[in-house]
Tab-separated table of C-alpha atoms and ligand atoms in Angstrom:
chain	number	residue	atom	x	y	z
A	1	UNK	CA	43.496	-5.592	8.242
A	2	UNK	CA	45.443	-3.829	5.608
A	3	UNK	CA	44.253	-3.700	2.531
A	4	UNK	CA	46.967	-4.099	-0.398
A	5	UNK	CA	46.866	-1.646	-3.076
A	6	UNK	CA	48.079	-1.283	-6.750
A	7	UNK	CA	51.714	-0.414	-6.325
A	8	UNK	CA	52.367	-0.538	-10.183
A	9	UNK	CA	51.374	-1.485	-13.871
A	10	UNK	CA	53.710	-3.693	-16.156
A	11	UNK	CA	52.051	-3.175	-19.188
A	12	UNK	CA	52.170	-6.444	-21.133
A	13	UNK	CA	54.215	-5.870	-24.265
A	14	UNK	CA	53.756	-7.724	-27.459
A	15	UNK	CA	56.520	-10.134	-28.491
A	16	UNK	CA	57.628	-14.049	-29.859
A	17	UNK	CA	58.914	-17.018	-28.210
A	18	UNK	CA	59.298	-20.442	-29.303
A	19	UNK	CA	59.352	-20.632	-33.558
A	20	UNK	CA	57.448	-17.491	-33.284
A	21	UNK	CA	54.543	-17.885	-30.965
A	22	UNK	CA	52.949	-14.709	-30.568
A	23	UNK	CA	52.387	-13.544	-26.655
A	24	UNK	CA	52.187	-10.961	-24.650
A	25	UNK	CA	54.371	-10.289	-21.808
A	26	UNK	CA	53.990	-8.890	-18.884
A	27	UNK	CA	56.327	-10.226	-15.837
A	28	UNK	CA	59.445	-10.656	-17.243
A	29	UNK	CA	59.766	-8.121	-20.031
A	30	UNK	CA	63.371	-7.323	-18.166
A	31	UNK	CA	65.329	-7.766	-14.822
A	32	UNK	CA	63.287	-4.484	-14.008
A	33	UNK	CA	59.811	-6.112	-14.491
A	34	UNK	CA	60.088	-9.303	-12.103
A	35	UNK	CA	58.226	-9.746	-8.513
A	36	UNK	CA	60.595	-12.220	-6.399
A	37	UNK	CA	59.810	-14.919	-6.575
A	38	UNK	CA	58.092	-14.412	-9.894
A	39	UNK	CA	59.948	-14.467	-12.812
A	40	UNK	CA	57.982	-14.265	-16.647
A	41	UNK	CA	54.165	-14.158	-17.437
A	42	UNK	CA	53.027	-14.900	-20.682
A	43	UNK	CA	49.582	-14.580	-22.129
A	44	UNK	CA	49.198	-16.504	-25.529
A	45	UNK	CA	45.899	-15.784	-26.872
A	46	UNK	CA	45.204	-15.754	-30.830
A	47	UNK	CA	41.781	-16.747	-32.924
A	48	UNK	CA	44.600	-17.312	-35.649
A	49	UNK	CA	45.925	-20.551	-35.838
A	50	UNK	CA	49.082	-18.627	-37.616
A	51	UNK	CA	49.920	-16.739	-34.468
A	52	UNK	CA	50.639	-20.270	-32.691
A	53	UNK	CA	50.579	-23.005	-35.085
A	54	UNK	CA	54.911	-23.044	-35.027
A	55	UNK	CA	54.586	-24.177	-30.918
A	56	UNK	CA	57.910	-24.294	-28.901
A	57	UNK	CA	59.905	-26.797	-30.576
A	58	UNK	CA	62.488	-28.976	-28.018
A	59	UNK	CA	64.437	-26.149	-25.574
A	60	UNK	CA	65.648	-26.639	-22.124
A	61	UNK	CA	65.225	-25.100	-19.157
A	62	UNK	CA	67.321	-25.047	-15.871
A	63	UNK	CA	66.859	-23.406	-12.338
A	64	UNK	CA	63.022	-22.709	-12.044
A	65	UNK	CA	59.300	-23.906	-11.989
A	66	UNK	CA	57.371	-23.558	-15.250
A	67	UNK	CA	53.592	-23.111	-15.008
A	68	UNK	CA	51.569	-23.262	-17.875
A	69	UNK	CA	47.804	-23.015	-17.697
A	70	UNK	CA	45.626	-23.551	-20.386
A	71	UNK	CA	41.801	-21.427	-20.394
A	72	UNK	CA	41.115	-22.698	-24.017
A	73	UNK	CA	43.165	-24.802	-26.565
A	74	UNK	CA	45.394	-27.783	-26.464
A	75	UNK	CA	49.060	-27.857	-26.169
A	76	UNK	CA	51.265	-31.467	-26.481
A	77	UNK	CA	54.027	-31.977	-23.990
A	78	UNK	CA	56.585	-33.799	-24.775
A	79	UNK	CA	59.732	-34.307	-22.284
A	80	UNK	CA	63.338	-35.869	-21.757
A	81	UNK	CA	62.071	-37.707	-19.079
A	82	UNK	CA	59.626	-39.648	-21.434
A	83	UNK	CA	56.722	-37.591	-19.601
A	84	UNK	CA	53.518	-36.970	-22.778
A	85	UNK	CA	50.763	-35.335	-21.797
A	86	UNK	CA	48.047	-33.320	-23.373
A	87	UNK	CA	47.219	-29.956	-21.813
A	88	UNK	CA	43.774	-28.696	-22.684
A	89	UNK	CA	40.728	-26.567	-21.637
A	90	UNK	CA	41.197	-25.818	-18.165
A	91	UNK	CA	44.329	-27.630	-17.571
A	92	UNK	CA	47.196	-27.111	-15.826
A	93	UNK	CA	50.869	-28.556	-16.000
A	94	UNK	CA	53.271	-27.931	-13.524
A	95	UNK	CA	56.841	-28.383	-14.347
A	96	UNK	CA	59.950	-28.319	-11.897
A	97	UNK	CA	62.684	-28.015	-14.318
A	98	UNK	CA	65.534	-28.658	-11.120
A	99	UNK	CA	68.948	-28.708	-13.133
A	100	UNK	CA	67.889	-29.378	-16.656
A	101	UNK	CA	64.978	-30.624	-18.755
A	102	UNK	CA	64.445	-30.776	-22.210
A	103	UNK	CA	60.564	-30.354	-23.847
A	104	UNK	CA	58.871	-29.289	-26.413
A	105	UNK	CA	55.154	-27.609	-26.094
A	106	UNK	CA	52.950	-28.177	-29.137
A	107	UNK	CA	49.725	-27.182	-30.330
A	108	UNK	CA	47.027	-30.010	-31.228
A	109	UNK	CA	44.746	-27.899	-32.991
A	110	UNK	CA	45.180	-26.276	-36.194
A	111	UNK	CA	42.185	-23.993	-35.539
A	112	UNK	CA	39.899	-21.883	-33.306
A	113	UNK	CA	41.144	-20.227	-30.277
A	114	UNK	CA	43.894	-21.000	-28.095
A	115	UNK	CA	44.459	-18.616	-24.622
A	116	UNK	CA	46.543	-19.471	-21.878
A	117	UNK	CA	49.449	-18.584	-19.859
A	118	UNK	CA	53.066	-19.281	-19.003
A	119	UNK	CA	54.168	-18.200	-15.894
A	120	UNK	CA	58.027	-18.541	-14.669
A	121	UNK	CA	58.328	-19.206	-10.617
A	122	UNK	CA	62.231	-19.106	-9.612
A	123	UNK	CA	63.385	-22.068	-7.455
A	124	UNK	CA	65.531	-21.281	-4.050
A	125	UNK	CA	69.636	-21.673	-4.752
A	126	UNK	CA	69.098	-24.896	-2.516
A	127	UNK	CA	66.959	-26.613	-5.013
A	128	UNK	CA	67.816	-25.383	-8.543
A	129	UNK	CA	70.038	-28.696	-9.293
A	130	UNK	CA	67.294	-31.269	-7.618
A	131	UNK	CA	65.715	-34.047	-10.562
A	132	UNK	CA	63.190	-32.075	-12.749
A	133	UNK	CA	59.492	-33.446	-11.823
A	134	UNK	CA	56.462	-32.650	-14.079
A	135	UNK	CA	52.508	-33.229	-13.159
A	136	UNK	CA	49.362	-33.093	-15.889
A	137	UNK	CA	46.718	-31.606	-13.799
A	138	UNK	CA	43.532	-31.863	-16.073
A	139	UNK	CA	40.540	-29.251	-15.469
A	140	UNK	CA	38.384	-32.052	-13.361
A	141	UNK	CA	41.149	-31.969	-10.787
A	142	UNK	CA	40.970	-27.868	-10.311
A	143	UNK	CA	38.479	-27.287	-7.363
A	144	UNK	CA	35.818	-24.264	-8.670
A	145	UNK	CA	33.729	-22.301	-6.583
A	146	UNK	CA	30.766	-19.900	-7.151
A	147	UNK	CA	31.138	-16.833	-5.014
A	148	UNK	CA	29.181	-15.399	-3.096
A	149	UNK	CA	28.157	-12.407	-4.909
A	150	UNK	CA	28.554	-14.133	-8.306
A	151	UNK	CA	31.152	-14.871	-10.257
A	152	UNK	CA	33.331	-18.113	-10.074
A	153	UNK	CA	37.227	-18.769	-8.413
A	154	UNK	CA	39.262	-21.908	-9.674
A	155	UNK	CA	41.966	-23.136	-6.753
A	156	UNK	CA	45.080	-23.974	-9.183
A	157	UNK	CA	47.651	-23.813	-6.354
A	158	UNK	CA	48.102	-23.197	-2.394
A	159	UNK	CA	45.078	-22.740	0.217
A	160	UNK	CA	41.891	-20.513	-0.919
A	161	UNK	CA	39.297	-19.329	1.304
A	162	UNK	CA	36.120	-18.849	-0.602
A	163	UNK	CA	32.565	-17.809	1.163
A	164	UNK	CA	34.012	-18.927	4.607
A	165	UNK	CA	35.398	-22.664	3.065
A	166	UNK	CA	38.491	-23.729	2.852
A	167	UNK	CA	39.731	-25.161	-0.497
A	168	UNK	CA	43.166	-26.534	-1.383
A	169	UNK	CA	44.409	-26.476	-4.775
A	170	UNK	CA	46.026	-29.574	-6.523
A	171	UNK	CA	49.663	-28.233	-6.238
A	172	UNK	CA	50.912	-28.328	-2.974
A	173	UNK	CA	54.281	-28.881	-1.290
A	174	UNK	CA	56.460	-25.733	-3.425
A	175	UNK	CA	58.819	-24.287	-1.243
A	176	UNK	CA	57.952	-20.828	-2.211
A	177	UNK	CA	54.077	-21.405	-0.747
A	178	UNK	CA	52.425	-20.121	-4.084
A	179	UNK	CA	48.591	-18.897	-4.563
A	180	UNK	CA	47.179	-19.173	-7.781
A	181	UNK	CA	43.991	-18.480	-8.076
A	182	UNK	CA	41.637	-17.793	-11.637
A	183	UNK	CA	38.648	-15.326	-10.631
A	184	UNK	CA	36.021	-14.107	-13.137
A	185	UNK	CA	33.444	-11.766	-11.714
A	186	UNK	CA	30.586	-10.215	-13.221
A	187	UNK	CA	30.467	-6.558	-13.590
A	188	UNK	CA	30.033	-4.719	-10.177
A	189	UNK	CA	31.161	-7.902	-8.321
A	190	UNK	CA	33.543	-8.212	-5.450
A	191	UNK	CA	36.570	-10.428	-4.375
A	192	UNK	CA	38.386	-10.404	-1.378
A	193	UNK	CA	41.263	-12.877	0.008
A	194	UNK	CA	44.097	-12.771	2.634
A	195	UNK	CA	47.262	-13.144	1.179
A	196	UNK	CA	50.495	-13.354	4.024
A	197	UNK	CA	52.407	-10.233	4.660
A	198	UNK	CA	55.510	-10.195	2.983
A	199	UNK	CA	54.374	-12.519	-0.049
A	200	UNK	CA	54.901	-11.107	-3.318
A	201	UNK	CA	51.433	-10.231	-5.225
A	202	UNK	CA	50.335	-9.418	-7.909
A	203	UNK	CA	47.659	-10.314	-10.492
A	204	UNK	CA	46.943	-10.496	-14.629
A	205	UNK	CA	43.754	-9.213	-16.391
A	206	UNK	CA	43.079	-11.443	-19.186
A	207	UNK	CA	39.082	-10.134	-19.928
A	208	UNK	CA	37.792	-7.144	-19.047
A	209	UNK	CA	38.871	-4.049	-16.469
A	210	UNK	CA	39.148	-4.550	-12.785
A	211	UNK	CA	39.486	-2.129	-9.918
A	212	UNK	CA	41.836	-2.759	-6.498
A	213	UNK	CA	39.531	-0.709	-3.913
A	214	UNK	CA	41.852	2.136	-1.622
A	215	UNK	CA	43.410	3.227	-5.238
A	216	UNK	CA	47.299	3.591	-5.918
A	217	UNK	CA	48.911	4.208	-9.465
A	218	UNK	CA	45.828	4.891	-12.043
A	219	UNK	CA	42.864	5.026	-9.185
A	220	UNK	CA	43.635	1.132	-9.313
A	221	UNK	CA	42.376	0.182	-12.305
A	222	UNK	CA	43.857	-2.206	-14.288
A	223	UNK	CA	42.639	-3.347	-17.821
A	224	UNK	CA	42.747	-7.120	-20.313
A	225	UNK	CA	46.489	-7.254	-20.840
A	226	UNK	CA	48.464	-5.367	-17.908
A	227	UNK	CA	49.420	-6.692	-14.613
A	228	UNK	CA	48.888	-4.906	-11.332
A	229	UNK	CA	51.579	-5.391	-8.461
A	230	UNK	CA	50.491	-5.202	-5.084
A	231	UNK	CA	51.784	-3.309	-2.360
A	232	UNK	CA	52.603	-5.312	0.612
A	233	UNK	CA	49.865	-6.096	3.149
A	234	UNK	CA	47.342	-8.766	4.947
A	235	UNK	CA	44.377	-8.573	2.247
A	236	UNK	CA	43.262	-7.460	-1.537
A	237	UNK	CA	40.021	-7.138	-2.735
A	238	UNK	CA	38.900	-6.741	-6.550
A	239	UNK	CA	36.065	-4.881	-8.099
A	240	UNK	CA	35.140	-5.701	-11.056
A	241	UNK	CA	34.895	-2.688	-13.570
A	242	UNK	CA	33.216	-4.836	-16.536
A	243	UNK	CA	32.976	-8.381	-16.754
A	244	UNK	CA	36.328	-9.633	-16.070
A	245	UNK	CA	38.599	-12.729	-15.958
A	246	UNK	CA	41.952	-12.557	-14.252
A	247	UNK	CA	44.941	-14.534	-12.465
A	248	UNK	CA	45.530	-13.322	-9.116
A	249	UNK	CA	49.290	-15.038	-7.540
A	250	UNK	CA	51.274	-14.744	-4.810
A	251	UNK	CA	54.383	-15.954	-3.141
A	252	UNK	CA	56.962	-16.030	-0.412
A	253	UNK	CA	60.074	-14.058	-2.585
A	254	UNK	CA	63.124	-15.852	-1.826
A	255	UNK	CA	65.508	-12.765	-1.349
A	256	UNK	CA	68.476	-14.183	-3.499
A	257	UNK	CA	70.433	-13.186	-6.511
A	258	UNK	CA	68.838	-13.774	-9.649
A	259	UNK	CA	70.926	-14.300	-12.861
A	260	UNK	CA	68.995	-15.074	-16.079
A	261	UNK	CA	70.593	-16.174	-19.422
A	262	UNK	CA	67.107	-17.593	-21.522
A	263	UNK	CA	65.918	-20.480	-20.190
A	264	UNK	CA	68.863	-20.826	-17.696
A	265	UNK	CA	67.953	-19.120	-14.178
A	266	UNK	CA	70.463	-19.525	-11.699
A	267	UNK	CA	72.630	-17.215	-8.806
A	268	UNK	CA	75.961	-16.118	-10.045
A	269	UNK	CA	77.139	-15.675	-13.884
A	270	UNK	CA	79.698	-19.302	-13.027
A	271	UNK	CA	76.277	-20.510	-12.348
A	272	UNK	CA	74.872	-19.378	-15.636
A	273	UNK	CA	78.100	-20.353	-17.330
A	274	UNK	CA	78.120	-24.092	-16.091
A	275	UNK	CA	74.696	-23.862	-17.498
A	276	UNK	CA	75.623	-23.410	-21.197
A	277	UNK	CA	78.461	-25.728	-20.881
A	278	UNK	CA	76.469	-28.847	-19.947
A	279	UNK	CA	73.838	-27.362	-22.834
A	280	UNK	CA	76.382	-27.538	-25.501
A	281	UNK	CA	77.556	-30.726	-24.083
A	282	UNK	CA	74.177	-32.602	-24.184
A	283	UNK	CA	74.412	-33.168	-20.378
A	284	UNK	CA	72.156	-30.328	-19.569
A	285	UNK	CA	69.390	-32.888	-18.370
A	286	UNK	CA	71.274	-35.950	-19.579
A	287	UNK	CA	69.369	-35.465	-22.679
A	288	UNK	CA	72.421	-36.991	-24.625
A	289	UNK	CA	71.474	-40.666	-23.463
A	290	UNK	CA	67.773	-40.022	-24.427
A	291	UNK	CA	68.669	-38.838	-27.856
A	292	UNK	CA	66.612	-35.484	-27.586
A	293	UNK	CA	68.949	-32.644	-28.766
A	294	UNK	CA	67.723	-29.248	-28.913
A	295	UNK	CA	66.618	-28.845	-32.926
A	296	UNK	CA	66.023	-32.185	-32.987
B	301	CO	CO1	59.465	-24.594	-21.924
């Protein structure tokens, strides 16, 4: 079988989103830095309430999946739709925003530590206008595993194979056939899945240091804050270089023309342009009738 190795590093950057959030990007840093179908990963991860007390206040979104996934914390969602739902320890929320939806993400805590993760997952050109759809997924509903050699996997999306069983994670049925897997291994331990030739994959260090076996760029090792793109082929395997947490995703890429303006992903620049027009005209999502402006 091959075995996939690092291909490269995108060093996840410091930076701000929402009323001033503070994250740290990987994925998504520039039209440079994405992995088809992957568009954006965020890591938000402060002891300081002050780095994340301001939240995202009401934005849209158009074109794309969101994914947020919560290790620690609790975030309020709040939708167009009239979807509320609490995302906390563990959780995961996974929001089709289709051809427009309006939220806002808040914090529910005003202290301790908050880490999670917001990853962006384009939608094929056939389904960026569909209805938005949005599904709460609290951490009792997330199959875990203990592996074999120690350590423990979490199933968030698509089919795992852990010590010889199957598991299915509690998102199915995405057109782009996603993996998402959370894997923290002791120091010295191993991991090793199949992922499908041709998927996109790639994976996020969030604790620790972790090795990709066969080498690549930097003898494979990638460290708490960087992702690691794999090269193509049918397997990876991890070694854990200290005690280490990390996201490990992959995905069919969808081979189409991406054009990003913010939270608008869509084909072509008309695309893009129709985008900004409904926006402004409060018809985005039909947000208008539901009296949920952005700012409001
Ligand atoms: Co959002």
């Amino acid at each position: 079988m091959t075995q996939r190795r690092l291909a490269r590093i995108v060093p996840g950057m410091p930076t701000s989103d929402g009323a001033g959030v503070r994250i740290r990007r990987s994925l998504g840093q520039g039209p440079g830095a994405r992995l088809d179908p992957f568009l954006m990963l965020d890591e938000l991860g402060s002891d300081d309430a002050a780095d994340y007390m301001a939240g995202f206040p009401t934005h849209p979104h158009r074109g794309f999946e969101t994914v947020t996934y919560m290790l620690e914390g609790r975030m309020r969602h709040r939708d167009h739709m009239g979807n509320e739902g609490l995302l906390q320890d563990g959780g995961l929320q996974w929001m089709s925003a289709g051809r427009g939806i309006m939220h806002s993400e808040m914090p529910e805590q005003t202290s301790g530590r908050m880490q999670g993760f917001q990853l962006w997952i384009n939608l094929p050109a056939a389904e960026k206008m569909k209805d938005p759809s949005y599904e709460d997924i609290q951490a009792d509903r997330i199959p875990e595993r203990t592996l074999p050699g120690g350590g423990l996997a979490r199933i968030l999306a698509g089919d795992a194979h852990i010590g010889g069983e199957a598991v299915t994670g509690p998102v199915s049925g995405i057109s782009t056939q996603p993996l998402f897997l959370d894997l923290r291994l002791p120091a010295g331990g191993r991991f090793e899945h199949r992922i499908p030739p041709g998927h996109s994959g790639f994976f996020y260090v969030y604790r620790g240091a972790v090795g990709v076996p066969g080498g690549g760029v930097n003898d494979g090792l990638v460290e708490h804050g960087n992702a690691g793109v794999l090269s193509d082929g049918e397997v990876v395997a991890f070694e854990a270089a200290s005690d280490v947490g990390l996201l490990l995703l992959a995905a069919r890429p969808l081979g189409e023309p991406v054009v990003q303006y913010g939270p608008f992903v869509m084909n072509s620049r008309e695309e893009i342009e129709q985008a900004l027009r409904d926006y402004q005209a409060g018809t985005l999502a039909g947000e208008a009738r539901q009296g949920l402006r952005a700012g409001a």
